Coordinates of N, CA and C in Angstrom, one line a residue:
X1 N 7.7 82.0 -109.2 CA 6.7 82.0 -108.2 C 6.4 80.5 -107.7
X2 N 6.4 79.5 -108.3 CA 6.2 78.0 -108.3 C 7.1 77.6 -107.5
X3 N 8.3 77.9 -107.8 CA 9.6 77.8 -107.0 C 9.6 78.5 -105.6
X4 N 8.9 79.7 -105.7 CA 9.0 80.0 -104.1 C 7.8 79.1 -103.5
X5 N 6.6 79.0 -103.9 CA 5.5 78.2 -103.2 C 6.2 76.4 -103.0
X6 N 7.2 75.7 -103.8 CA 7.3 74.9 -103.7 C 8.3 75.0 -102.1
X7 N 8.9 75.9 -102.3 CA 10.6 75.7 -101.2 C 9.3 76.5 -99.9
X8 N 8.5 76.6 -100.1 CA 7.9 77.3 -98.6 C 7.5 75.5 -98.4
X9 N 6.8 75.1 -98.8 CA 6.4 73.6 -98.8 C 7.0 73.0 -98.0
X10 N 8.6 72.5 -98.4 CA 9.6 72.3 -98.0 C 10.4 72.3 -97.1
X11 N 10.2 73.8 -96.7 CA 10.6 74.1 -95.5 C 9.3 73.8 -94.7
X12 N 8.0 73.9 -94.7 CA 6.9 73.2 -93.4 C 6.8 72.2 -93.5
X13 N 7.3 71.0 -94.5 CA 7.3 69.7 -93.8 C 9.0 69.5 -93.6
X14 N 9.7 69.9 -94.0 CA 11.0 69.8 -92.7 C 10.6 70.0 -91.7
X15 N 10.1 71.2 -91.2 CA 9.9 71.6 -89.6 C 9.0 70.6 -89.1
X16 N 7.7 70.4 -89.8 CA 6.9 69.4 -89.5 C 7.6 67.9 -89.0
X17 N 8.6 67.6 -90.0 CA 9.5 66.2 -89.9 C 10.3 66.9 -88.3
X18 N 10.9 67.7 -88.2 CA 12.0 68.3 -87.4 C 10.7 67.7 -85.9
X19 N 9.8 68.9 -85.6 CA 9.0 68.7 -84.4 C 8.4 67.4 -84.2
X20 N 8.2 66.7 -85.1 CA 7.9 65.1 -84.9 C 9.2 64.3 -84.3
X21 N 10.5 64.4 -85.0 CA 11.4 63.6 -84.6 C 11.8 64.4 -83.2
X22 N 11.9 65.9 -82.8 CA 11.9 66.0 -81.5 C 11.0 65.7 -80.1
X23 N 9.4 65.5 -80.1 CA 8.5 64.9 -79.7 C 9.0 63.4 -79.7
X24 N 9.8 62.9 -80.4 CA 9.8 61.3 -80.4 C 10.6 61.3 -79.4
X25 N 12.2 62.0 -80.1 CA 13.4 62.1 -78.7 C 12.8 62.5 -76.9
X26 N 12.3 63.1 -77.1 CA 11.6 63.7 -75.7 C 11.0 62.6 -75.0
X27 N 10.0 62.2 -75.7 CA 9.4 60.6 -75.0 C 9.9 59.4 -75.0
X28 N 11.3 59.3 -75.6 CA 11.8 58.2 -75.2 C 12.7 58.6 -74.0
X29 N 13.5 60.2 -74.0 CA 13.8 60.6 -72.8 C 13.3 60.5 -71.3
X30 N 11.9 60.6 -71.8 CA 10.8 60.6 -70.5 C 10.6 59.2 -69.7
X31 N 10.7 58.7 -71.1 CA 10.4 57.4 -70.5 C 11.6 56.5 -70.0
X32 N 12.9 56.6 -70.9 CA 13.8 56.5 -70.3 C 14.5 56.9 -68.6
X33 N 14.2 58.1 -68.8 CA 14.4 58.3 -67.5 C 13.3 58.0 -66.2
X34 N 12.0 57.8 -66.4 CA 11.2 57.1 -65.4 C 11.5 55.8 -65.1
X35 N 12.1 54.9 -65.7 CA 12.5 53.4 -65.8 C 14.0 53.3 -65.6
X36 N 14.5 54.5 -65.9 CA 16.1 54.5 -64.9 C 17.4 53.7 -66.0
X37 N 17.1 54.1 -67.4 CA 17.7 53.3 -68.5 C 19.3 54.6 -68.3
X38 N 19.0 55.4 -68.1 CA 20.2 56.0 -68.3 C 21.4 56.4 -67.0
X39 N 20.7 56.2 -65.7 CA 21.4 56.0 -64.9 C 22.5 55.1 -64.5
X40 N 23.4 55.8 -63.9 CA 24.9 54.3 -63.8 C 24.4 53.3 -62.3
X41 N 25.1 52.0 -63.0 CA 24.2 51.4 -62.2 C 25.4 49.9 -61.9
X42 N 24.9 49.6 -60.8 CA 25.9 48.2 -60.6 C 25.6 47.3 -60.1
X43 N 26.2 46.1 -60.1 CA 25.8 45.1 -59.7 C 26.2 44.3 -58.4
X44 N 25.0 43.7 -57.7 CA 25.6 43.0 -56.1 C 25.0 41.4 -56.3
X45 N 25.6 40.5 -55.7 CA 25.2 39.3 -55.8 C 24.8 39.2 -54.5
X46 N 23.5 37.6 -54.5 CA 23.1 37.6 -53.0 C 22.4 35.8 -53.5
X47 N 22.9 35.2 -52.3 CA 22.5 33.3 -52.9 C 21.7 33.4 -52.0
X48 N 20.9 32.5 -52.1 CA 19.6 31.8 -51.3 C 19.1 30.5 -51.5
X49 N 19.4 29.8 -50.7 CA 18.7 28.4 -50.5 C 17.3 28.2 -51.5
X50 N 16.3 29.2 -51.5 CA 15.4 29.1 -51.9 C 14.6 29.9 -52.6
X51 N 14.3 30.5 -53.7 CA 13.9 31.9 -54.0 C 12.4 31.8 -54.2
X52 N 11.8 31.3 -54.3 CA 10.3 31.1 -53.8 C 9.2 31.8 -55.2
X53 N 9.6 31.7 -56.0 CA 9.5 32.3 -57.6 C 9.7 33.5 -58.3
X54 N 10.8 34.1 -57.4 CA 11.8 35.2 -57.3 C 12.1 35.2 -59.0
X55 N 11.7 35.9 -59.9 CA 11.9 36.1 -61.0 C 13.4 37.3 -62.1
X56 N 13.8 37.3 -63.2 CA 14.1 38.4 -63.9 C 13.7 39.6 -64.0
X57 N 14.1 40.6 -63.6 CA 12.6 41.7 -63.4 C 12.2 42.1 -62.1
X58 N 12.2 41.3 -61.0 CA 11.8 41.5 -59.8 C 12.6 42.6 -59.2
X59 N 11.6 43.6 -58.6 CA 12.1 44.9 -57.7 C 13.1 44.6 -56.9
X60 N 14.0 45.5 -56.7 CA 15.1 45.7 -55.9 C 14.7 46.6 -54.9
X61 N 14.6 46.9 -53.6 CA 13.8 47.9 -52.8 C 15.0 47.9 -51.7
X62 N 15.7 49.6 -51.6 CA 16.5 49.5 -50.5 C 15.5 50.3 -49.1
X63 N 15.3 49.8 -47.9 CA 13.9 50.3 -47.6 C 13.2 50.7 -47.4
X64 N 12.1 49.8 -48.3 CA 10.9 50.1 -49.3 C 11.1 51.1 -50.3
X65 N 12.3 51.5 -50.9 CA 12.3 52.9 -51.9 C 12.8 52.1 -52.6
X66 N 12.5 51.7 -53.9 CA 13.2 51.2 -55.7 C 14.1 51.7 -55.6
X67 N 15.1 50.7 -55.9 CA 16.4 51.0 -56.4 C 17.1 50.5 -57.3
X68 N 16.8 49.0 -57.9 CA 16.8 48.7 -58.8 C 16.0 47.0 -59.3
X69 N 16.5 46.3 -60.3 CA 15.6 44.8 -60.7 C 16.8 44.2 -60.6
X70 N 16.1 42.7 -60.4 CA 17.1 41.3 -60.3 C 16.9 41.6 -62.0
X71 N 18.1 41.1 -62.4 CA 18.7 40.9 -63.5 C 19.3 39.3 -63.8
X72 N 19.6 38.5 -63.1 CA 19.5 37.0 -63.1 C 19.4 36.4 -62.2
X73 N 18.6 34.9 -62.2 CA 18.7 34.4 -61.4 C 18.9 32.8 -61.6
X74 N 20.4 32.1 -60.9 CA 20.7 30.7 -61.7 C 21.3 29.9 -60.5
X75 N 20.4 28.7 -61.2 CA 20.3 27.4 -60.0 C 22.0 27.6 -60.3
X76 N 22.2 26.8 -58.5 CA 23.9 26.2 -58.4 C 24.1 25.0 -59.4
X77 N 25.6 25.3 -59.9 CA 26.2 24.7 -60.1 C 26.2 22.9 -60.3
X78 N 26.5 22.5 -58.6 CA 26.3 21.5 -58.2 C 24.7 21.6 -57.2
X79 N 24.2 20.4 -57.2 CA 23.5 20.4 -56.2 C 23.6 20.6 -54.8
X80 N 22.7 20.9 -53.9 CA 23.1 21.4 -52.8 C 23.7 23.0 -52.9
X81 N 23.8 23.2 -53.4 CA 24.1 25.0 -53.5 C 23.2 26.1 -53.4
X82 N 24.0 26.9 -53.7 CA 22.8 28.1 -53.7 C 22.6 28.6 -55.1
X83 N 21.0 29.5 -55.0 CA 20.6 29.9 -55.9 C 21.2 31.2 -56.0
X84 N 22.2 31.9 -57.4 CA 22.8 33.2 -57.1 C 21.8 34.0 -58.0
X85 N 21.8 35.4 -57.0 CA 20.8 36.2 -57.9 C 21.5 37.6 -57.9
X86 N 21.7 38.1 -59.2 CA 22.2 39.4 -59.6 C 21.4 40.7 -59.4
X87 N 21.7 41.3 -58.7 CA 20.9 42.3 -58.4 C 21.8 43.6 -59.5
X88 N 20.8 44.2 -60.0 CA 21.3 45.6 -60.4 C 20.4 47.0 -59.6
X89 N 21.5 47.7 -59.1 CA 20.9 48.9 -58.5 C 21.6 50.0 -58.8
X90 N 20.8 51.0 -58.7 CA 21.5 52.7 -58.9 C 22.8 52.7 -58.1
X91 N 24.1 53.4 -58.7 CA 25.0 53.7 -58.4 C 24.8 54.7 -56.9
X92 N 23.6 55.6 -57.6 CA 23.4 56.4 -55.8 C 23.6 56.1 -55.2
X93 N 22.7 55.3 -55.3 CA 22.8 53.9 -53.9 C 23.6 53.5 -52.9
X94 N 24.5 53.4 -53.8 CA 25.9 52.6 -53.3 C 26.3 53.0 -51.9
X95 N 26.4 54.2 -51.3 CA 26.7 54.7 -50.1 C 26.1 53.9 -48.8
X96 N 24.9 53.7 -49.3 CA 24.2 53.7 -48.6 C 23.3 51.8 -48.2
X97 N 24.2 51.1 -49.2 CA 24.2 49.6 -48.7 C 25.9 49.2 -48.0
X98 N 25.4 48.8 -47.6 CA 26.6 48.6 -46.4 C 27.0 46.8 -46.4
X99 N 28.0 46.8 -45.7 CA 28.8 45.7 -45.6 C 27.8 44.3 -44.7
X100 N 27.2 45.4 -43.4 CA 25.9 44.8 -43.3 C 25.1 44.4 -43.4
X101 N 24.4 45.0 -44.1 CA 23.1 45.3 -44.6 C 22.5 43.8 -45.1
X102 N 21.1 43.5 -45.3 CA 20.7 41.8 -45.3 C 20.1 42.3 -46.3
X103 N 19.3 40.8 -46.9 CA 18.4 41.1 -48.2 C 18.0 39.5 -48.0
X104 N 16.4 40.1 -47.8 CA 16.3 38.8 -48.4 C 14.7 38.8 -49.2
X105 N 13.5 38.0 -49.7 CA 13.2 37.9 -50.3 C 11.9 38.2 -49.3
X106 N 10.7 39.5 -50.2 CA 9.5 39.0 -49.7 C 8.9 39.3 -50.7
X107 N 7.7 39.0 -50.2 CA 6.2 39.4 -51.1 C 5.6 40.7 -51.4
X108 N 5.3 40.9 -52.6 CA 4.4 42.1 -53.0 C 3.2 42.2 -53.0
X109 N 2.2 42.7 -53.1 CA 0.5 42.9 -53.2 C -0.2 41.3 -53.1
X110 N -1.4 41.5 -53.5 CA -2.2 40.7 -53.6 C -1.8 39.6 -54.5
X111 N -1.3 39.6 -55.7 CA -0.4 38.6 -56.3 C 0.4 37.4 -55.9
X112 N 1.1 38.3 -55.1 CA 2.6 37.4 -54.4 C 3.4 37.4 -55.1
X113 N 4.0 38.7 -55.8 CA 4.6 38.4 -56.5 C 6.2 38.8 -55.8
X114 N 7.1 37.9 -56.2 CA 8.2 38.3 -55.1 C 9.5 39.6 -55.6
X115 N 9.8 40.1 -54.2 CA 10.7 41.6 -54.4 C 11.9 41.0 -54.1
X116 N 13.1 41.6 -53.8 CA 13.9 41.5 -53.0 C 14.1 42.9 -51.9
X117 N 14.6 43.2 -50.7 CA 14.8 43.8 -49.9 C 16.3 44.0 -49.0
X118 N 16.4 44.8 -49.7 CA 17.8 45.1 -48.4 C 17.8 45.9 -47.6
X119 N 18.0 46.1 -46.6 CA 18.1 46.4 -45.5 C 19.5 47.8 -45.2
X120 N 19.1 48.9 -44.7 CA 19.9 49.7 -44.2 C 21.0 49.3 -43.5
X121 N 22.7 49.3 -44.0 CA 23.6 49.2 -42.9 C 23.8 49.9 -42.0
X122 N 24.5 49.6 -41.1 CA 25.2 51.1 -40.0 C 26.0 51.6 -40.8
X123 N 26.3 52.6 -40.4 CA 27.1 54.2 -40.8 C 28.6 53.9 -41.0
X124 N 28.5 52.8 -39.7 CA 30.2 52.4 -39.6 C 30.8 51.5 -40.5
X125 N 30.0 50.9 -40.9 CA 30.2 49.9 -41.9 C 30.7 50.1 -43.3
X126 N 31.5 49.5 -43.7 CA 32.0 50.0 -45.4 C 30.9 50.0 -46.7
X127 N 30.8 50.8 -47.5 CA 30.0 50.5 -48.4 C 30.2 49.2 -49.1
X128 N 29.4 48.8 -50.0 CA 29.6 47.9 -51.2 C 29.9 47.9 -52.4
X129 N 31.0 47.3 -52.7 CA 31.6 47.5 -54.2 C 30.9 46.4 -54.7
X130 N 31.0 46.8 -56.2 CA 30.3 46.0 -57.5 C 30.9 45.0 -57.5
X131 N 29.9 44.0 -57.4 CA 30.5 42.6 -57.3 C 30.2 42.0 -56.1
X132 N 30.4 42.8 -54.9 CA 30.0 42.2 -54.0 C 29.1 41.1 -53.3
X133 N 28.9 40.3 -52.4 CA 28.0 39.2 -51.9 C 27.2 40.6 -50.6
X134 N 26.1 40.5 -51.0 CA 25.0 40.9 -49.5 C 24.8 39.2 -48.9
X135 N 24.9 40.1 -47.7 CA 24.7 38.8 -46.4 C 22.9 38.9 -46.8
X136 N 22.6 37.3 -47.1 CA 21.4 36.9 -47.2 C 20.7 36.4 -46.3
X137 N 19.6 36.4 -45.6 CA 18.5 35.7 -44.6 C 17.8 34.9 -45.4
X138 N 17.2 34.1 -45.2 CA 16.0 33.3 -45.5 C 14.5 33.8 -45.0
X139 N 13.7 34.0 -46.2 CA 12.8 34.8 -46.2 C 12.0 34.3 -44.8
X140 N 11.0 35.1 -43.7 CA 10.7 34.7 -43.2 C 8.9 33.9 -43.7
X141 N 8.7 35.0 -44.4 CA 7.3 34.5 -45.0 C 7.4 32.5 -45.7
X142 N 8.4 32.1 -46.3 CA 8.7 30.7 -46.6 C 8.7 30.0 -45.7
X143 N 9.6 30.4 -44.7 CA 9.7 29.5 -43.6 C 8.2 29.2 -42.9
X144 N 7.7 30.4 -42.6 CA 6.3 30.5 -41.9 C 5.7 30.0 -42.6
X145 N 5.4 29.9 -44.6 CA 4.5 29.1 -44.7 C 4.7 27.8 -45.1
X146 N 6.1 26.9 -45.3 CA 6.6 25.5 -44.9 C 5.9 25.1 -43.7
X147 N 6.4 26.2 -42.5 CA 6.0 25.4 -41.1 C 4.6 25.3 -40.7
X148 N 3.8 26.2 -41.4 CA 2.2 26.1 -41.6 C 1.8 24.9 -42.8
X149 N 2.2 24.5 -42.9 CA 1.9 23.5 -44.4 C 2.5 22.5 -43.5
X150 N 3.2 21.9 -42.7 CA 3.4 21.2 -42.3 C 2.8 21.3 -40.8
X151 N 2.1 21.7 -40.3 CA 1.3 21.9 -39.5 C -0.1 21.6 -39.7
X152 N -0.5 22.1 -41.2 CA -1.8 21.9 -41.7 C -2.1 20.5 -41.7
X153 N -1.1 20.0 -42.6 CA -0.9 18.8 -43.0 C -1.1 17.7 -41.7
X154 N -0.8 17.8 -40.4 CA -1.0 17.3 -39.4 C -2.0 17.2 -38.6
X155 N -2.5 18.3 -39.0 CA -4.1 18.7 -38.8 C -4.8 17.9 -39.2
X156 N -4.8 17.8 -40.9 CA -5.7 16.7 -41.4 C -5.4 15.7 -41.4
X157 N -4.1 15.1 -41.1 CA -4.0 13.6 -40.7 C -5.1 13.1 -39.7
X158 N -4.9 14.0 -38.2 CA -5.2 13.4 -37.3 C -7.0 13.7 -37.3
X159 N -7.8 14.5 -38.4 CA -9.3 14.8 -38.6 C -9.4 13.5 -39.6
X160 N -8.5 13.3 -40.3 CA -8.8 12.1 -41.2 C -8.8 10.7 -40.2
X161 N -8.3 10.4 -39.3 CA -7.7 9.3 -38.6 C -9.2 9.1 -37.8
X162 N -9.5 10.3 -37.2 CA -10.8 10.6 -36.7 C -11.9 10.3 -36.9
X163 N -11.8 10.8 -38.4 CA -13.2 10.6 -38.8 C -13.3 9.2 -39.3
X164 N -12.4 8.4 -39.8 CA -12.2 7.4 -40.3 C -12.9 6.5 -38.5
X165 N -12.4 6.7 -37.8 CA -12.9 5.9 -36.1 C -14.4 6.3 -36.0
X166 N -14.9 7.1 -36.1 CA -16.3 7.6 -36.4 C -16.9 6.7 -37.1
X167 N -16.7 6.6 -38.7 CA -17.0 6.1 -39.5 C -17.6 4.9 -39.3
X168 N -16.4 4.1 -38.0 CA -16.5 2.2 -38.4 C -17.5 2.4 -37.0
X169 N -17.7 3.5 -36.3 CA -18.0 3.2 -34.7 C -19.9 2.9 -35.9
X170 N -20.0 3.9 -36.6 CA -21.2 4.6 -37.4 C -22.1 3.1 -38.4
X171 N -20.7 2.7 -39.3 CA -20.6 1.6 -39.7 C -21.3 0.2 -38.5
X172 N -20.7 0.2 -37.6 CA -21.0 -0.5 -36.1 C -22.2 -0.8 -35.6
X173 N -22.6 0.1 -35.5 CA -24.3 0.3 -34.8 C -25.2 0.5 -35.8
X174 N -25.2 0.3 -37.5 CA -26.0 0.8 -38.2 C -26.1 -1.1 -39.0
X175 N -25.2 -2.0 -38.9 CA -24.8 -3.2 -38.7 C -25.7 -3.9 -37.5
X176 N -25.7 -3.4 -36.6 CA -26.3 -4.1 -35.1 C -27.5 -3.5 -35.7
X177 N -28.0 -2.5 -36.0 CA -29.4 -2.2 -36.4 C -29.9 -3.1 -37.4
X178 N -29.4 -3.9 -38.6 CA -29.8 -4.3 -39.9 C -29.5 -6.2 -39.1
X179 N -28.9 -6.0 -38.4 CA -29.1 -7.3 -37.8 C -30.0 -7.6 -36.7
X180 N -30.5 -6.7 -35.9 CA -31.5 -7.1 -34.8 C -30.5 -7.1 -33.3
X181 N -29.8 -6.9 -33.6 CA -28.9 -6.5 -32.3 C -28.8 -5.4 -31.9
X182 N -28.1 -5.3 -30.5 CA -27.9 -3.6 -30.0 C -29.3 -3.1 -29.1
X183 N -28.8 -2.2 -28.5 CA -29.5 -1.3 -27.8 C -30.3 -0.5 -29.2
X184 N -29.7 -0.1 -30.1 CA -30.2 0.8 -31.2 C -31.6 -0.3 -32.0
X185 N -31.1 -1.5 -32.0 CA -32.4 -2.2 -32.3 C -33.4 -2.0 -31.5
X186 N -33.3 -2.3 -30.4 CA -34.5 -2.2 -29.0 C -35.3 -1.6 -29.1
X187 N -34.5 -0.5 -29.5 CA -35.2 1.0 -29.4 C -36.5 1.5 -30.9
X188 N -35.8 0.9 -31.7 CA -36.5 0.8 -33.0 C -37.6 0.1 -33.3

């Protein structure tokens, strides 16, 4: 009787053990497959002059739909080169980036945290094999805010230059006042 009450035991924490280790497999499943671990997947290269704090990790967006993360990203070689960055994206995909097709770097949310973006080829266009170079642009958001930063920057030269002429005109007549000269004395 001991013997059966012990092997009943036995058998409910096996099953116990069993539904715990299946609940585990299941949510690593889940989660695996929300994050795209088990999908086939390949990779495209794409250089850029400048990547603007384009990170490991950063979204891959064919677009605006996820497709996959930069997976490296390494300064050239020699100087003057470009910066190569590894893109990994779903094999689905593949049809559907073209020989065309551009990529270049923009911004996400309120952060700024940077994506990459490629762009739809035409139809006529050959797909892309693994390994491949995407024709890269230069982001336009960098450029625009280089050319604003160097615009700004001219701004306050010539309000600095300004105010500094103000200053001595101010310096000037406040001088003619403490000496008894000027119209501004007269008047005082």
């Amino acid at each position: 009787m001991a013997d059966g009450r012990q092997f009943a035991l036995q058998i409910r924490i096996g099953a116990f053990i069993l539904a715990g280790l299946l609940v585990f497999v299941a949510i690593i499943y889940l989660l695996g497959a929300q994050a795209r671990y088990f999908e086939r997947k390949y990779d495209l290269i794409a250089e850029f002059t400048e990547v603007g704090g384009l990170m490991e990790g950063a979204t891959v967006r064919l677009a605006g739909v996820q497709i996959g993360r930069v997976t490296s990203v390494v300064l050239p070689p020699e100087p003057g080169g470009k910066v190569r960055v590894t893109l990994t994206v779903a094999r689905r995909y593949s049809d559907r980036i073209r020989r065309d097709s551009e990529v270049h770097i923009a911004t996400q949310g309120l952060l700024g945290d940077k994506i990459i973006e490629i762009s739809l080829g035409s139809p006529s266009a050959p797909p892309l094999q693994a390994g491949d170079m995407l024709a890269s642009k230069e982001s336009f958001e960098m450029q625009q805010m280089f050319k604003t930063g160097v615009e700004t920057l001219q701004t306050v030269r010539e309000l600095a230059a300004s105010l500094k002429g103000t200053a001595e005109r101010v310096d000037r007549i406040a001088k003619q006042v403490e000496t008894g000269k000027g119209f501004v004395h007269t008047l005082v």
